[in-house]
């Protein structure tokens, strides 16, 4: 290891402080060897294949505010999604830039990697998985709904990754699984994309999910996010509470009008700023 790459724990703490000042809620570090060790993806998706100089992947996450997500599909959640993307990319850009000023090669892999939802309908995969990187960086475990489930926010977290040649002390992986396989995500998914019963991580029809998103895009109410809205995991539930019954009854209440008063705030929000109209 060269001197420039011998990084102390104080260097890591400095990066964590900087990332938090810039807006990140959670930060984790993983060496590239974990892709080889666990082989959760094929080799062309490994960071060391994308950029052979990579030694460490730094994963940043920012939270999705539950009360805004609960209004989905809506322009309010759509705007929140755009905001999280902007904050993530800016934070990752600045941190990679900071690493550069210290003599380390670094860049960030953007949080999303597609030009339009029609691309995902044809090929529903990104060139790099921040979810897998987040798992290796000790930020969470992969849930039934294919998202990174974190202790802090459950799956209500957006992720971005920085690839660097700096060798930084890795974080421990989380032991066990954070997903309790309650299947709330499966029960509430409006497109019915999850099919498995036996496995922890579900079989998922990603094309069907992308097609559902294409409709939401047309309605200016992209993305969906129901499977992360209803997940009971996350310390953010201590602040906002768990509305499992309300989530489970939502579809029927909207269809029949029975108990619809409980959803007045969400309906009001949905009826403005997008083509999603619940009732006139
Ligand atoms: S809703 Fe339940 S099954 Fe789905 S990811 Fe969360 S804990 Fe797992
Ligand atoms: S994003 Fe929506 S359609 Fe896609 S899996 Fe999650 S709940 Fe289902």
XYZ file of C-alpha atoms and ligand atoms in Angstrom:
296
model
C 0.000 0.000 0.000
C 1.401 3.450 -0.861
C 1.650 6.161 1.801
C -1.174 8.109 0.195
C -3.364 5.045 0.589
C -2.529 4.252 4.227
C -5.578 5.816 5.777
C -6.103 6.253 9.497
C -9.343 5.964 11.380
C -9.315 9.743 11.885
C -9.352 10.142 8.087
C -12.449 7.943 7.939
C -14.097 9.949 10.735
C -13.291 13.145 8.849
C -15.010 11.798 5.713
C -18.042 10.763 7.786
C -18.289 14.229 9.361
C -17.946 15.934 5.988
C -20.586 13.704 4.388
C -22.993 14.365 7.271
C -22.417 18.119 7.084
C -23.240 17.919 3.379
C -26.546 16.138 4.031
C -25.899 12.389 4.232
C -27.785 10.544 6.994
C -25.850 7.269 6.825
C -22.374 6.412 5.483
C -20.618 3.076 5.074
C -17.308 1.813 3.663
C -16.620 -1.462 1.895
C -13.533 -2.925 0.233
C -14.011 -4.230 -3.314
C -13.089 -7.755 -2.192
C -16.601 -8.193 -0.774
C -18.016 -8.368 -4.316
C -15.699 -11.339 -4.954
C -16.500 -12.865 -1.560
C -20.313 -12.807 -1.806
C -20.851 -12.863 -5.572
C -24.370 -11.386 -5.367
C -24.008 -10.050 -8.926
C -22.146 -11.129 -12.001
C -18.608 -9.859 -12.381
C -19.267 -7.100 -14.895
C -21.253 -5.264 -12.182
C -18.317 -5.333 -9.720
C -16.828 -1.869 -9.005
C -13.334 -3.195 -9.772
C -14.619 -4.146 -13.226
C -16.254 -0.750 -13.771
C -13.074 1.022 -12.605
C -10.070 -1.254 -11.888
C -8.413 1.306 -9.565
C -11.251 1.017 -7.049
C -10.179 -0.164 -3.594
C -13.041 1.196 -1.471
C -16.667 2.009 -2.174
C -18.194 4.662 0.075
C -21.983 4.484 0.223
C -24.075 7.467 1.296
C -27.778 7.367 2.151
C -30.353 10.050 2.785
C -33.767 9.554 4.220
C -37.160 9.743 2.515
C -39.635 11.589 4.739
C -42.477 9.192 5.474
C -45.383 11.705 5.455
C -44.426 12.804 1.915
C -43.921 9.212 0.729
C -47.320 8.240 2.161
C -49.061 10.504 -0.356
C -47.726 8.450 -3.293
C -48.632 8.538 -6.158
C -48.385 12.321 -6.027
C -46.394 15.303 -7.217
C -45.289 15.799 -3.607
C -43.506 12.437 -3.466
C -42.273 12.932 -7.017
C -40.634 16.222 -5.997
C -39.177 14.620 -2.864
C -37.635 11.914 -5.038
C -36.075 14.566 -7.274
C -34.771 16.452 -4.246
C -33.166 13.363 -2.715
C -31.510 12.617 -6.044
C -30.109 16.133 -6.265
C -28.827 16.114 -2.670
C -27.282 12.658 -3.126
C -25.447 13.529 -6.315
C -24.244 16.859 -4.925
C -23.041 15.275 -1.692
C -21.260 12.469 -3.544
C -19.744 14.946 -6.000
C -18.362 17.115 -3.203
C -16.979 14.170 -1.244
C -15.263 12.718 -4.344
C -13.899 16.185 -5.036
C -12.573 16.388 -1.477
C -10.842 13.021 -1.872
C -9.240 14.369 -5.054
C -7.846 17.384 -3.178
C -6.134 14.925 -0.797
C -4.513 13.092 -3.712
C -6.921 10.171 -4.013
C -8.552 9.178 -7.233
C -12.310 9.146 -6.733
C -15.606 9.698 -8.526
C -19.227 8.950 -7.832
C -21.578 6.561 -9.570
C -24.889 8.443 -9.942
C -27.819 7.202 -7.847
C -29.912 6.376 -10.945
C -28.627 5.163 -14.253
C -31.300 5.380 -16.958
C -32.396 8.056 -19.424
C -36.096 7.302 -19.328
C -38.441 4.731 -17.795
C -38.941 3.162 -21.252
C -35.300 2.014 -21.035
C -36.082 0.181 -17.780
C -39.125 -1.476 -19.318
C -36.758 -3.026 -21.887
C -33.854 -3.682 -19.482
C -34.756 -3.253 -15.794
C -31.222 -3.136 -14.379
C -28.649 -0.473 -13.523
C -24.931 -0.705 -14.334
C -24.091 -0.624 -10.620
C -26.155 -1.641 -7.599
C -26.047 0.803 -4.676
C -28.227 -1.654 -2.757
C -25.566 -4.349 -2.875
C -22.848 -1.772 -2.144
C -24.891 -0.599 0.857
C -25.151 -4.145 2.184
C -21.383 -4.683 1.858
C -20.785 -1.289 3.512
C -22.721 -2.449 6.579
C -25.658 -0.062 6.101
C -28.363 -2.711 5.953
C -29.563 -6.025 4.553
C -31.542 -6.790 1.409
C -35.247 -7.249 2.030
C -38.044 -9.231 0.420
C -38.768 -6.166 -1.755
C -35.171 -6.027 -3.108
C -34.383 -2.742 -1.328
C -31.706 -2.061 1.267
C -33.395 -2.306 4.664
C -31.589 -0.071 7.161
C -31.967 0.128 10.939
C -32.471 3.879 10.738
C -35.036 4.270 7.947
C -36.008 0.747 6.885
C -36.068 0.918 3.053
C -36.897 4.656 3.100
C -33.415 5.689 2.115
C -31.876 6.727 -1.212
C -28.311 5.717 -1.971
C -25.284 6.810 -3.962
C -21.741 5.405 -4.107
C -18.248 6.857 -4.410
C -15.515 4.712 -5.923
C -12.001 5.568 -4.735
C -8.487 4.152 -4.772
C -8.069 5.094 -1.094
C -7.945 2.067 1.198
C -10.207 2.911 4.118
C -11.099 0.805 7.161
C -14.230 -1.175 6.172
C -17.440 -1.309 8.199
C -18.736 -4.595 9.594
C -21.606 -6.222 7.758
C -24.890 -6.409 9.659
C -25.426 -9.871 11.137
C -28.748 -11.553 10.433
C -31.609 -10.055 8.442
C -33.510 -6.825 9.106
C -36.430 -7.869 6.868
C -38.985 -9.766 8.972
C -40.769 -11.097 5.877
C -44.103 -9.669 6.946
C -44.996 -9.331 3.237
C -46.617 -5.921 3.690
C -44.765 -4.877 0.527
C -46.253 -7.822 -1.354
C -49.793 -7.242 -0.057
C -49.779 -3.521 -0.907
C -47.875 -3.507 -4.234
C -50.368 -2.036 -6.758
C -48.843 -4.015 -9.632
C -48.599 -7.406 -7.860
C -44.990 -7.962 -8.836
C -43.798 -10.173 -5.951
C -44.516 -13.867 -6.224
C -42.281 -15.890 -3.909
C -43.293 -17.395 -0.591
C -40.258 -19.526 0.250
C -37.254 -17.239 -0.233
C -36.323 -14.194 1.831
C -35.743 -12.070 -1.266
C -38.788 -12.342 -3.505
C -38.986 -13.284 -7.130
C -39.990 -10.011 -8.681
C -41.347 -9.083 -12.105
C -39.176 -6.005 -12.663
C -40.641 -5.326 -16.096
C -44.139 -5.158 -14.607
C -42.876 -2.713 -11.976
C -41.212 -0.582 -14.697
C -44.409 -0.626 -16.782
C -46.382 0.580 -13.773
C -43.832 3.359 -13.372
C -44.189 4.338 -17.041
C -47.881 5.069 -16.352
C -46.990 7.113 -13.280
C -44.473 9.097 -15.306
C -47.223 9.981 -17.793
C -49.332 11.173 -14.862
C -46.459 13.265 -13.349
C -46.599 11.089 -10.242
C -43.412 9.041 -10.616
C -42.158 6.950 -8.796
C -44.411 4.479 -6.992
C -42.650 3.664 -3.695
C -45.556 1.788 -2.068
C -43.266 -1.130 -1.157
C -41.012 1.177 0.867
C -43.879 3.217 2.317
C -45.525 0.236 4.003
C -42.423 -1.519 5.383
C -42.607 -1.542 9.208
C -38.820 -1.565 9.729
C -36.891 1.588 10.653
C -36.345 3.911 13.581
C -38.170 6.646 11.620
C -41.333 4.733 12.650
C -40.613 5.838 16.234
C -41.248 9.396 15.089
C -44.017 8.818 12.572
C -45.678 5.665 13.917
C -46.782 2.589 11.993
C -49.961 2.777 9.948
C -50.171 -0.870 8.901
C -53.988 -1.069 9.055
C -54.361 2.155 7.111
C -51.945 0.890 4.434
C -53.667 -2.477 4.135
C -57.162 -0.948 3.855
C -56.217 1.867 1.489
C -57.010 0.212 -1.841
C -60.436 -0.991 -0.736
C -61.330 2.283 0.946
C -60.503 4.241 -2.211
C -62.437 1.777 -4.374
C -65.545 1.595 -2.190
C -65.500 4.914 -0.357
C -65.915 3.095 2.965
C -63.646 4.712 5.562
C -62.284 7.115 2.968
C -62.202 10.007 5.484
C -59.029 8.553 6.976
C -57.272 9.167 3.672
C -58.463 12.766 3.182
C -54.971 14.307 3.447
C -53.436 11.880 0.955
C -56.370 12.283 -1.461
C -56.196 16.062 -1.237
C -52.470 15.972 -2.052
C -52.926 13.528 -4.928
C -55.645 15.664 -6.458
C -53.256 18.562 -7.053
C -50.345 18.992 -9.424
C -50.509 15.675 -11.279
C -52.972 13.705 -13.382
C -53.730 11.385 -10.459
C -57.300 12.221 -9.483
C -58.949 10.124 -6.792
C -62.341 11.847 -6.854
C -63.520 15.244 -8.163
S -42.468 -4.915 4.169
Fe -41.960 -6.727 5.413
S -41.393 -8.279 3.868
Fe -41.347 -6.316 2.828
S -39.201 -5.657 2.984
Fe -40.279 -4.757 4.742
S -40.014 -6.240 6.404
Fe -39.484 -7.293 4.499
S -42.311 0.239 -6.716
Fe -44.545 -0.042 -6.648
S -45.010 -1.385 -8.400
Fe -42.801 -1.542 -8.027
S -42.577 -3.272 -6.642
Fe -42.699 -1.458 -5.338
S -44.889 -1.306 -4.834
Fe -44.740 -2.683 -6.576
